[in-house]
CSV table of C-alpha atoms in Angstrom, one decimal:
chain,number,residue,atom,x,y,z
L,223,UNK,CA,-13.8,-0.1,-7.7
L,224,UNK,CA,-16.1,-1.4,-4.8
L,225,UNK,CA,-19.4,0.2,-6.6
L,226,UNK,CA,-22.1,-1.3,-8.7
L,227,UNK,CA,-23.7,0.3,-12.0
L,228,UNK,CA,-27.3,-0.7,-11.0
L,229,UNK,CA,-28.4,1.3,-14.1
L,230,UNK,CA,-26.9,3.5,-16.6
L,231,UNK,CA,-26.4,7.0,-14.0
L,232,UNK,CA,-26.5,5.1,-10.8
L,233,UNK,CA,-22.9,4.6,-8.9
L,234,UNK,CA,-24.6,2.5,-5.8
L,235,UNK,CA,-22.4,0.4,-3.0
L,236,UNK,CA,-24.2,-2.6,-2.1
L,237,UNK,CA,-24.2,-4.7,0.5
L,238,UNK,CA,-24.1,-8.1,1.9
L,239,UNK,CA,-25.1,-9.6,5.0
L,240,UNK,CA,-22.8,-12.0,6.6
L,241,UNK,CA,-22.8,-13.6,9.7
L,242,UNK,CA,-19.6,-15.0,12.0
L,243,UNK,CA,-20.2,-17.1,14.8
L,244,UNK,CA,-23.3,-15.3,16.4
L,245,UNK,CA,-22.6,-11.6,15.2
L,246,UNK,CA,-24.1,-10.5,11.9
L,247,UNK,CA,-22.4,-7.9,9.6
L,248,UNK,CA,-23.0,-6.3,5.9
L,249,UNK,CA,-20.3,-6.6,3.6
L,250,UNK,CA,-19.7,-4.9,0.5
L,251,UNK,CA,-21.1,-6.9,-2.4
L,252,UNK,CA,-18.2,-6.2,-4.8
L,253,UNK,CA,-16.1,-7.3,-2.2
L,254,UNK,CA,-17.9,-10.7,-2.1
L,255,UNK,CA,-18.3,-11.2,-5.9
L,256,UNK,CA,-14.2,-11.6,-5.6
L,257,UNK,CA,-14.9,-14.5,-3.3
L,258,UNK,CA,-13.6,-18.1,-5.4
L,259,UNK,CA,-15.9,-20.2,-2.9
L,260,UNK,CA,-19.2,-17.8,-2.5
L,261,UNK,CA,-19.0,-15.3,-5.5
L,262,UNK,CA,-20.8,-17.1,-7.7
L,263,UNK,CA,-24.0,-18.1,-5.6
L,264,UNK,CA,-23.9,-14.3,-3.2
L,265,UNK,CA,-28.3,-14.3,-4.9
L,266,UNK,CA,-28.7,-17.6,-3.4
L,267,UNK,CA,-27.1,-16.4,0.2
L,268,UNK,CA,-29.1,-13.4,0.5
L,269,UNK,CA,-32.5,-14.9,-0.2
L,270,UNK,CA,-31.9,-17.6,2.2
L,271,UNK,CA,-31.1,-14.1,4.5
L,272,UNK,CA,-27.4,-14.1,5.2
L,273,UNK,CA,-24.3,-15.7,4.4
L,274,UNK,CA,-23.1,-17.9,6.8
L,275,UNK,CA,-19.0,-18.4,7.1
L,276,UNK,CA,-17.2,-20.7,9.3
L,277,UNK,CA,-13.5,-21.2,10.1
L,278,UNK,CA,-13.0,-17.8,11.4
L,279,UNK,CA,-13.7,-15.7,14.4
L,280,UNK,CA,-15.8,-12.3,14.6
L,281,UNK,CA,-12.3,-10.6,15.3
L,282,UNK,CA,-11.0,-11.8,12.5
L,283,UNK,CA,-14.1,-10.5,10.2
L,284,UNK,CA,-13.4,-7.0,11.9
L,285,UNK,CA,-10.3,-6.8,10.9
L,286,UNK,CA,-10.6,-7.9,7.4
L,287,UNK,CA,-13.8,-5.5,6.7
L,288,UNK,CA,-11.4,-2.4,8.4
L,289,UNK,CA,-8.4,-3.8,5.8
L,290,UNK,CA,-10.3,-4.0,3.1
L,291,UNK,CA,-12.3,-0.9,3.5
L,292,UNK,CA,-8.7,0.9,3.3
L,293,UNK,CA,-7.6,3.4,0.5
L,294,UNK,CA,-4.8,4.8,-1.3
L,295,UNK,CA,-5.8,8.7,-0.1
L,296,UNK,CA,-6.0,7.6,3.7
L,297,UNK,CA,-3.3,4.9,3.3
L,298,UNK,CA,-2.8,1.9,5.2
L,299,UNK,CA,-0.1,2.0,8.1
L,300,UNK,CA,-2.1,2.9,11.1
L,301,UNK,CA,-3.5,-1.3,10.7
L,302,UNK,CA,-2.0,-3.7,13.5
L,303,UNK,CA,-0.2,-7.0,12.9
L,304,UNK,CA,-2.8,-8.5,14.4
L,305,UNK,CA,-5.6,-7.0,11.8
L,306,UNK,CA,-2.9,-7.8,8.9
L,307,UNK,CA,-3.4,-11.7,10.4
L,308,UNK,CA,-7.1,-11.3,11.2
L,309,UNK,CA,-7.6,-9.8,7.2
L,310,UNK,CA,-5.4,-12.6,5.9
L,311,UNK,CA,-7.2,-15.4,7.7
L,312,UNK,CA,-10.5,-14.3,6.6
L,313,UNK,CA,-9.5,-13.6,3.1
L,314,UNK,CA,-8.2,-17.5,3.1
L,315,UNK,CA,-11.6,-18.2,4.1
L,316,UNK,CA,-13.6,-16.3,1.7
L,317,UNK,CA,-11.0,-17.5,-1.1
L,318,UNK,CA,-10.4,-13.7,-1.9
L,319,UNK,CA,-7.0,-13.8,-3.4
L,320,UNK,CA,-5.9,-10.5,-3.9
L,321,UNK,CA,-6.4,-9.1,-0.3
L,322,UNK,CA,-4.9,-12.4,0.8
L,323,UNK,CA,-1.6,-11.2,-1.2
L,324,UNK,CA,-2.1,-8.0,0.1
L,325,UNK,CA,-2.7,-8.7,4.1
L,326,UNK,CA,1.0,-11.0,3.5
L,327,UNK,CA,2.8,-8.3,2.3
L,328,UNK,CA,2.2,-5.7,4.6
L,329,UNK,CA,2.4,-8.1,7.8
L,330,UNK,CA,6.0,-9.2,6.5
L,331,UNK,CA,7.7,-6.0,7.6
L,332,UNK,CA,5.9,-6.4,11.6
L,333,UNK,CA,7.1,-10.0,11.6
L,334,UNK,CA,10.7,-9.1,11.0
L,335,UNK,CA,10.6,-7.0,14.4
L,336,UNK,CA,9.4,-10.0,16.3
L,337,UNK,CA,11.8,-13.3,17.2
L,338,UNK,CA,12.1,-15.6,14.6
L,339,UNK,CA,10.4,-18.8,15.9
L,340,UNK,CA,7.2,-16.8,16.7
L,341,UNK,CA,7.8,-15.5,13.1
L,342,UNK,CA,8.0,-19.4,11.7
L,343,UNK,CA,4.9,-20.4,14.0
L,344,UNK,CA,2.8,-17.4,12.0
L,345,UNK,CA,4.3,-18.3,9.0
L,346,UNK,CA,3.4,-22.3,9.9
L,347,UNK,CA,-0.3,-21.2,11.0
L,348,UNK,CA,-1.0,-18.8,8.2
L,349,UNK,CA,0.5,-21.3,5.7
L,350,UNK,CA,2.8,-18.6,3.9
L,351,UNK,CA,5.9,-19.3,2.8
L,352,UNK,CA,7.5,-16.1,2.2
L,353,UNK,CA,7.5,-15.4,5.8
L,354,UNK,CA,9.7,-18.3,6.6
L,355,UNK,CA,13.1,-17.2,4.8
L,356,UNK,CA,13.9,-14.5,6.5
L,357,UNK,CA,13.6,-15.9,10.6
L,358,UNK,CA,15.2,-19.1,9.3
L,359,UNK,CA,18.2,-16.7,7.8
L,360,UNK,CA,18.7,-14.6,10.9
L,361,UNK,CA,18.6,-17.7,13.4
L,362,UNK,CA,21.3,-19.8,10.8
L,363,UNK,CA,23.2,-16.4,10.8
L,364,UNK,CA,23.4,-15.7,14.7
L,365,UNK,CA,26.2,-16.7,16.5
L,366,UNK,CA,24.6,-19.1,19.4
L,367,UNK,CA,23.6,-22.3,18.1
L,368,UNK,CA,20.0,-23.9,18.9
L,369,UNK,CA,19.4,-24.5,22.8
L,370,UNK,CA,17.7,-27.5,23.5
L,371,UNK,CA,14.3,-26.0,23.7
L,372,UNK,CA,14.8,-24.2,20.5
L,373,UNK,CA,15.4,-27.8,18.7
L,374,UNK,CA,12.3,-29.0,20.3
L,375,UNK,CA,10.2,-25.9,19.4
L,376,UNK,CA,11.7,-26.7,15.6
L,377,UNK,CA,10.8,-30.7,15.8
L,378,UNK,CA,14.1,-33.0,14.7
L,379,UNK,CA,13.7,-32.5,10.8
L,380,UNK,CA,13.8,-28.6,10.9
L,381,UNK,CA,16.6,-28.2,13.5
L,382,UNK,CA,18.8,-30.8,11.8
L,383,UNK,CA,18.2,-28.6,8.5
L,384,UNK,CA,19.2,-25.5,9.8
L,385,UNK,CA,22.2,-27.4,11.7
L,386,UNK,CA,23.2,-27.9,7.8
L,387,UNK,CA,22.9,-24.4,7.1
L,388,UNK,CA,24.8,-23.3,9.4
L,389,UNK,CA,27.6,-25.3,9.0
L,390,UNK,CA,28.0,-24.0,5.5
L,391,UNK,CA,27.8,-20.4,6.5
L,392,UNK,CA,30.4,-21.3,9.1
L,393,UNK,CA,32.7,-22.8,6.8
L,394,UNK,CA,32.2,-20.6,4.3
L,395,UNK,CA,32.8,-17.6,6.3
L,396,UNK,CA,36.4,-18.6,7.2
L,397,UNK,CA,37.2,-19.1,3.4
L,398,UNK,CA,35.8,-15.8,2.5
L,399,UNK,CA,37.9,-14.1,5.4
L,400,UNK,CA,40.8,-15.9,4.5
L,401,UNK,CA,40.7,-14.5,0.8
L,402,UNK,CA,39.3,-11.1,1.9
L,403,UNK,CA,42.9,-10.9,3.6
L,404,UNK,CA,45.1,-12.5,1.2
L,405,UNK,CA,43.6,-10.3,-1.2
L,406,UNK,CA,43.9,-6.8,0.9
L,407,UNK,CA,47.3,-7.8,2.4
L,408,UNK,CA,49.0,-10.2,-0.1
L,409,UNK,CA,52.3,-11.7,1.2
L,410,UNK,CA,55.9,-11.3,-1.2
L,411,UNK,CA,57.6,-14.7,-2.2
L,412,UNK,CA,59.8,-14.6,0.8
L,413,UNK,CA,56.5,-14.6,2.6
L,414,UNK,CA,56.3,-11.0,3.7
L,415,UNK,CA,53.7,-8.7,4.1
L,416,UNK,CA,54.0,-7.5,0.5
L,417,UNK,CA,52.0,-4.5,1.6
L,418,UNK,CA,52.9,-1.6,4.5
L,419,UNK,CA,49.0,-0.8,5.2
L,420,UNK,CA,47.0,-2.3,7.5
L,421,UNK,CA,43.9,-4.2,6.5
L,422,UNK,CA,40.6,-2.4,7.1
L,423,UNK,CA,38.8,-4.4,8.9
L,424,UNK,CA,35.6,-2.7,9.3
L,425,UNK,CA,35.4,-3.5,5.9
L,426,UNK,CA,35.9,-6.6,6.2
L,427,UNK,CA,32.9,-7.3,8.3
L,428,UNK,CA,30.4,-5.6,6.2
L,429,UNK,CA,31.9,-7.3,2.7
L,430,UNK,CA,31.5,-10.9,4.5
L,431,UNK,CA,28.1,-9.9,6.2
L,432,UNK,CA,26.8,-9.3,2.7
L,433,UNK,CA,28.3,-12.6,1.0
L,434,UNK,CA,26.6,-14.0,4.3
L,435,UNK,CA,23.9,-12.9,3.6
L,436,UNK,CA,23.7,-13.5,0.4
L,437,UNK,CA,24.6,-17.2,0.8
L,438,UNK,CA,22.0,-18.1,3.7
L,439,UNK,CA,19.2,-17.2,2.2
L,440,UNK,CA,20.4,-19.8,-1.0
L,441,UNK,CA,21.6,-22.0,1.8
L,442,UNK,CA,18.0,-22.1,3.4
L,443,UNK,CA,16.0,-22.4,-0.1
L,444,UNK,CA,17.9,-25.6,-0.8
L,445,UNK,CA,16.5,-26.8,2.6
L,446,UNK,CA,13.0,-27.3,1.1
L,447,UNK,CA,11.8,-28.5,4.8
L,448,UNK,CA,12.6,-24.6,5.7
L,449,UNK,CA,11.6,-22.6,2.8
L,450,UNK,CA,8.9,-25.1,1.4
L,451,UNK,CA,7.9,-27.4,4.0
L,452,UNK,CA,4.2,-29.1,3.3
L,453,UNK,CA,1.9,-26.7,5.6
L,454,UNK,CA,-1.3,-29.0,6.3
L,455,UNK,CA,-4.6,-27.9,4.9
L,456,UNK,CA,-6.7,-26.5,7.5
L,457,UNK,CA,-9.1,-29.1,8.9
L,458,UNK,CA,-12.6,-29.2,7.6
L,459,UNK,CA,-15.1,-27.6,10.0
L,460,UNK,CA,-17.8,-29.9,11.3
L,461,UNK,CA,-21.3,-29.2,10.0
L,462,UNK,CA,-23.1,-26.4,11.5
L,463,UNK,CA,-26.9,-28.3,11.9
L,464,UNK,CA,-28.1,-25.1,14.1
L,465,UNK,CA,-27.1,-21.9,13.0
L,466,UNK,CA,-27.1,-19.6,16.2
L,467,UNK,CA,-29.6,-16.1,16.1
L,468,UNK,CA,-27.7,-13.7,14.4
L,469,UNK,CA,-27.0,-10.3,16.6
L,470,UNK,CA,-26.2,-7.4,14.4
L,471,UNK,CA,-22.8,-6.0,15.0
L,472,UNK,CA,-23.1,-3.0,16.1
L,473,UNK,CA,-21.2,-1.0,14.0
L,474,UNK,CA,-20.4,-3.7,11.0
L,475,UNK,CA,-24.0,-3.9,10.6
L,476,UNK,CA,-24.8,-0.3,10.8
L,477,UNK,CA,-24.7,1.9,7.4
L,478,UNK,CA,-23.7,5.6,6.7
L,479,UNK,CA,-25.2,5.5,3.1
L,480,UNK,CA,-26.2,8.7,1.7
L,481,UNK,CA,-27.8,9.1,-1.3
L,482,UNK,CA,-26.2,11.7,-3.7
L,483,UNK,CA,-26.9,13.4,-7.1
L,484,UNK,CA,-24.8,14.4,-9.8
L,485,UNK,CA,-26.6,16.0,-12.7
L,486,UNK,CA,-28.6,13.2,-13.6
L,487,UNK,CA,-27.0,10.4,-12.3
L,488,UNK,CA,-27.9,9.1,-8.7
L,489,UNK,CA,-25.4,8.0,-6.2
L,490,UNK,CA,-25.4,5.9,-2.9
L,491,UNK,CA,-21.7,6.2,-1.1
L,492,UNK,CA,-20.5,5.9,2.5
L,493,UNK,CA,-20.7,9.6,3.9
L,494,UNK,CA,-17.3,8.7,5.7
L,495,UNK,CA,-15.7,9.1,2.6
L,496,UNK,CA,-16.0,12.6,2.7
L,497,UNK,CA,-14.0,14.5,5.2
L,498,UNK,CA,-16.3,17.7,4.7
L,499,UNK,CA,-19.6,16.6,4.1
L,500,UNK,CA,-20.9,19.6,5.5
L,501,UNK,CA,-19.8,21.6,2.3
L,502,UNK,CA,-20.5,19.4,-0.4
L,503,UNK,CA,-24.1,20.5,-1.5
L,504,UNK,CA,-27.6,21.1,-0.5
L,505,UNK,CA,-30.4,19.2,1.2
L,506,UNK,CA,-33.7,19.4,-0.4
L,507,UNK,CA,-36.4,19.9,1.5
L,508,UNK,CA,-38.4,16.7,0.0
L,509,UNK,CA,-37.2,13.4,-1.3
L,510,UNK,CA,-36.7,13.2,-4.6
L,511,UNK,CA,-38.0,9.7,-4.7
L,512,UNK,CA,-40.1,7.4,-2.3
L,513,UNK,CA,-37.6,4.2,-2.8
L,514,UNK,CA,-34.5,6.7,-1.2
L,515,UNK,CA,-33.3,5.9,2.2
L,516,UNK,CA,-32.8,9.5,3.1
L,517,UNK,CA,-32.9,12.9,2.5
L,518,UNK,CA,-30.8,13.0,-0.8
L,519,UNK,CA,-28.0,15.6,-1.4
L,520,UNK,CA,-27.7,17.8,-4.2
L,521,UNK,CA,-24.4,18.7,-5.5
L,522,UNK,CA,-23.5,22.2,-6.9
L,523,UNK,CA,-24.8,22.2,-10.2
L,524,UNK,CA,-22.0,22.9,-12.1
L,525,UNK,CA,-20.1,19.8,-11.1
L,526,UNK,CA,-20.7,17.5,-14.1
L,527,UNK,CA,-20.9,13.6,-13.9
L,528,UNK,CA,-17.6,13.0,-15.6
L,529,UNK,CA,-15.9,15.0,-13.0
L,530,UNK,CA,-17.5,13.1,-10.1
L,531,UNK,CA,-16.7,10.1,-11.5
L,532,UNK,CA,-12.9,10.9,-11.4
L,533,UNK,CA,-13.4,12.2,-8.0
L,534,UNK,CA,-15.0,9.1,-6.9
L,535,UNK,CA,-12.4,6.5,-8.4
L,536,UNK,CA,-9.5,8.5,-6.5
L,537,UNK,CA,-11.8,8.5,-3.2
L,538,UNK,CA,-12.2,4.4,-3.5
L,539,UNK,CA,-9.0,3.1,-4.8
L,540,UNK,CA,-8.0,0.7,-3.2
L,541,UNK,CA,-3.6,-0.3,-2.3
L,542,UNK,CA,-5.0,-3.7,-3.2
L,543,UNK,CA,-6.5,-3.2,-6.7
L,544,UNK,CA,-5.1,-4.8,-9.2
L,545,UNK,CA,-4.3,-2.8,-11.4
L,546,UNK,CA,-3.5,0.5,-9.2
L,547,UNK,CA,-5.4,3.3,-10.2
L,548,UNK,CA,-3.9,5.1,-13.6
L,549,UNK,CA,-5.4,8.2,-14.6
L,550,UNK,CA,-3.8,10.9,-17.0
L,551,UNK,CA,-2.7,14.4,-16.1
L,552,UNK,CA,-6.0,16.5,-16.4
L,553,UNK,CA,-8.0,13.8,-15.1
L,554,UNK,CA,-5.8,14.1,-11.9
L,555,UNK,CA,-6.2,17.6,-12.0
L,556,UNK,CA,-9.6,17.3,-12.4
L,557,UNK,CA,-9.8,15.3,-9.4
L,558,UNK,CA,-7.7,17.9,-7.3
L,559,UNK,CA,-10.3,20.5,-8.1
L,560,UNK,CA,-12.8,18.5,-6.7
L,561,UNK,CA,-10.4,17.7,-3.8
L,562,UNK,CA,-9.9,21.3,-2.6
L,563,UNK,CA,-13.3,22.6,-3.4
L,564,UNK,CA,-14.6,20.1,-0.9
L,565,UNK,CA,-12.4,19.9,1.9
L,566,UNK,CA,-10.9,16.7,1.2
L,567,UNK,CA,-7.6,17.2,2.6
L,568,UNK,CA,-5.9,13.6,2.1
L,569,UNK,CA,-7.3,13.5,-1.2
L,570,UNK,CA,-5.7,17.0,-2.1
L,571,UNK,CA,-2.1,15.3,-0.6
L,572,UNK,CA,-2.8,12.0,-2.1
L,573,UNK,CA,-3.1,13.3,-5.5
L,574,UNK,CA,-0.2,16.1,-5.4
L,575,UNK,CA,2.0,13.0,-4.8
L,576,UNK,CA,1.1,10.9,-7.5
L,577,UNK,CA,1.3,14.0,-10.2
L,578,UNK,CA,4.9,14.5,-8.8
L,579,UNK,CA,5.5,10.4,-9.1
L,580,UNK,CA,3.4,10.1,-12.2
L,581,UNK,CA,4.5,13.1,-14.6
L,582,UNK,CA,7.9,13.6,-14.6
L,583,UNK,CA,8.0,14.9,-17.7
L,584,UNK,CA,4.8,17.0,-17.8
L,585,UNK,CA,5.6,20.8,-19.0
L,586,UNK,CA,6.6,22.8,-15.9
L,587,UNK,CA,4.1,25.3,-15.9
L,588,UNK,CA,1.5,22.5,-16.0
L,589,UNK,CA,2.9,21.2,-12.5
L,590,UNK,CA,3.1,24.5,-11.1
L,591,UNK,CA,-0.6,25.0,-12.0
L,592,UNK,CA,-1.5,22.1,-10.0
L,593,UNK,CA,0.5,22.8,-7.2
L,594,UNK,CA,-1.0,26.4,-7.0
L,595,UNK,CA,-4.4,24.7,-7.6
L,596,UNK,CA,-3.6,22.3,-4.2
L,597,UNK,CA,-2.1,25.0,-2.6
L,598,UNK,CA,1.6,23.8,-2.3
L,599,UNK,CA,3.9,26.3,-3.5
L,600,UNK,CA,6.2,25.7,-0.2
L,601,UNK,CA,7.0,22.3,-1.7
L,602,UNK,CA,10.2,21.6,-2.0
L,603,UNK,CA,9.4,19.7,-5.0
L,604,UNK,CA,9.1,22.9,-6.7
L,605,UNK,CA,12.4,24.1,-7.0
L,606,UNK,CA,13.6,22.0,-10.1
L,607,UNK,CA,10.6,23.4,-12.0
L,608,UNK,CA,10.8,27.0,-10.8
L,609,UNK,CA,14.4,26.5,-12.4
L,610,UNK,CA,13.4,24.8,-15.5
L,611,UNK,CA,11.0,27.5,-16.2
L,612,UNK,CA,13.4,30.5,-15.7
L,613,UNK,CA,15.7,28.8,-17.9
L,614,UNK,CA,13.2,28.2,-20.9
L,615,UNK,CA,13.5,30.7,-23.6
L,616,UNK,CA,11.3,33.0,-23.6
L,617,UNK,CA,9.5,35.2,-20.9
L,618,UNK,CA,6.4,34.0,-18.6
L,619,UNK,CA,3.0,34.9,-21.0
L,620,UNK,CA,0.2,36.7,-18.7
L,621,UNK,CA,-1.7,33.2,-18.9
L,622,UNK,CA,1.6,31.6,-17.8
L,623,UNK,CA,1.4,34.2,-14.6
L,624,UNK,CA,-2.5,33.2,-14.2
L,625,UNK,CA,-2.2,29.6,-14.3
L,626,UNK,CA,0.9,29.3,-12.1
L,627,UNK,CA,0.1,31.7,-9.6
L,628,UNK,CA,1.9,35.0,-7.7
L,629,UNK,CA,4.2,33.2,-5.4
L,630,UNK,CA,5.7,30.7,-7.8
L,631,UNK,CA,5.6,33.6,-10.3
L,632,UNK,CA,7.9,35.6,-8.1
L,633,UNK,CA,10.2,32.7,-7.1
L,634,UNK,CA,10.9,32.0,-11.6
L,635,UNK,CA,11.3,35.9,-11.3
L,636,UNK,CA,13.7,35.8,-9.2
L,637,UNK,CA,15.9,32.7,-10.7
L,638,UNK,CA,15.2,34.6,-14.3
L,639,UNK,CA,17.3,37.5,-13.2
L,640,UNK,CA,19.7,35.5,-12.3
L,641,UNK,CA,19.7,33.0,-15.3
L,642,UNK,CA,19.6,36.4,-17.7
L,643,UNK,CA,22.9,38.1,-15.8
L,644,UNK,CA,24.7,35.1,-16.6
L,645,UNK,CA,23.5,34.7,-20.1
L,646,UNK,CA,24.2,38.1,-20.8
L,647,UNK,CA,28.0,37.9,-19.3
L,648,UNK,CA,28.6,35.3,-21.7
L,649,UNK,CA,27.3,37.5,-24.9
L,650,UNK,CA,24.0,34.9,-25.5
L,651,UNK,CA,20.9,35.9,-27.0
L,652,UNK,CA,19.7,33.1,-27.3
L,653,UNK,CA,17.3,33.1,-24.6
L,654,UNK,CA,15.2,35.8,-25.3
């Protein structure tokens, strides 16, 4: 959650100001407070007027205020490698360890597309170890051994290691086809083929490719100079006697605040947020205070605070928190309300996926309510419970038909006629 309780009723997101190199930026506070190396003195840094970080460039703040300003309802795959690296670097920097683990993961699956000594350079630069197993497999694995540039891009110790590996796999490959065959085409005691059919050898290849596999990747964590080689700590960065005039960034520096209220509690969120802002309430024509930084909007009345509160922790969950967001059934139905009332349409989606994850078990007719609430009855996820319901015993109860819906209504109908032909062809009453 990346919002501060100022006082009891206020939700507010605060913010820092940073500055990289010459450019200033404000960064989320609650963001900051995760920092190991600033956290604890973020008072100090602001009334001295900005914090002041070294050892990364303003690209790679960018990226790693875009990454960590990404959510579960709007997701996270439209992010470059180069934003992953950016994120991860500055979250090295700050010493924020979660969205460090987070950046890794999600650049691992771009590095496998590139070649694997670019992929061991990142790895090398970024000091991460997890990203060196899988280029060091795939260049062990190949069939061409290491060209003579290759062995100088490596440096003597790692090419001789992966000369090892390889080696191994190689001899190890010709053992494993010469039992695959003795063991699909086994020879009588006159030395015969003791079998008529041929081997498959399609087969073959994919059994061996998977012991392959398999094998290199134990063959190249026994090489601890591949899989755990001592990465050298970044270099410290001289002292900064003259800090250059800060330039605010201009549109990390910038703020799309706005000030909302909820019964009696007072909010300040990113506008942004909301994908219809237009519809979510009413502009007085006064503020309400002389301390607001803007007009303030006034939701509907009959939204309570609880509700918006539920609301606003699906809107701000973050893929990185730790834990995920868990909230139970009516609370995410709660939260779809909200979702639909006010146009938020990858909040609606968002949370129709995790009740379908989440609540496998939930009764039937408390799924179909919500998927008549987000306005999914085309789902194909429906099916199984239009069927469990047409199969329970007993008929659908005119608050059944209410909650549910006329389409999915129809579609249990129709596989209820055909659940109570069959029953009755088979002489049960039972399902009355």
């Amino acid at each position: 959650m990346f919002f501060t309780l100022a006082v009891p009723g206020e939700r507010f997101q605060l913010k820092v100001s940073a500055q990289v190199e010459s450019m200033l930026y404000r960064v989320p506070r609650a963001i900051l407070q995760q920092s190991e190396i600033f956290g604890s003195n973020l008072d100090s840094y602001e009334a001295s007027g900005a914090l002041h970080v070294n050892g990364i460039t303003t690209q790679e703040m960018e990226a790693f205020l875009d990454v960590s300003d990404a959510r579960e309802v709007t997701g996270d795959d439209h992010f470059t490698l180069e934003q992953w690296l950016g994120a991860l670097a500055t979250a090295d920097r700050l010493g924020i360890p979660r969205i460090r683990r987070y950046a890794t993961g999600k650049a691992q699956g771009a590095l496998n597309l590139l070649d694997p000594f670019d992929c061991i350079d990142v790895a090398t630069k970024y000091r991460v170890y997890e990203w060196l197993l899988q280029p060091y497999i795939r260049i062990c694995e190949r069939p061409e051994p290491l060209s003579p540039a290759e062995m100088l891009r490596l440096a003597l110790e790692r090419a001789s290691a992966v000369c090892r590996v390889r080696e191994k796999l190689f001899a190890d490959k010709y053992q494993s086809t010469k039992n695959w065959i003795a063991d699909k085409w086994p020879r009588n005691p006159s030395g015969r083929n003791a079998s008529s059919s041929q081997p498959q050898w399609e087969e073959m290849e994919e059994t061996i490719r998977a012991e392959q596999a398999t094998k290199g990747r134990s063959f190249v964590k026994l090489e601890t100079v591949l899989s755990k080689p001592n990465f050298q700590s970044p270099g410290a960065e001289p002292p900064v006697y003259t800090v250059p005039q800060g330039t605010p960034h201009p549109k990390y520096s910038q703020t799309d605040l706005k000030e909302m209220k909820v019964g009696k509690s007072l909010y300040q969120l990113p506008i942004r947020y909301f994908e219809r802002p237009d519809i979510l309430g009413a502009i007085p024509a006064r503020k309400v205070s002389s301390s607001s930084s803007g007009d303030l909007l006034m939701l509907p009345q009959d939204v309570q605070d609880f509700e918006w509160n539920i609301f606003l922790d699906i809107l701000t969950a973050r893929p990185f928190d730790e834990p995920l967001l868990y909230l139970d059934f009516s609370s995410w139905v709660t939260g779809l309300r909200l979702a639909v009332r006010f146009g938020h349409d990858s909040a609606r989606r968002y949370i129709l996926r995790r009740i379908e994850t989440d609540f496998p078990s939930q009764e039937p007719i408390d799924l179909l309510e919500a998927a008549e609430i987000a306005g999914a009855s085309d789902s194909p996820w429906l099916r199984g419970l239009y069927k469990a319901v047409s199969e329970r015993r007993g008929s659908l109860s005119p608050e059944d038909i209410g909650r549910i819906g006329k389409k999915s209504t129809t579609e249990v109908l129709k596989l209820r006629d055909q659940y109570m032909w069959s029953a009755g062809q088979k002489g049960r009453r039972d399902v009355l």
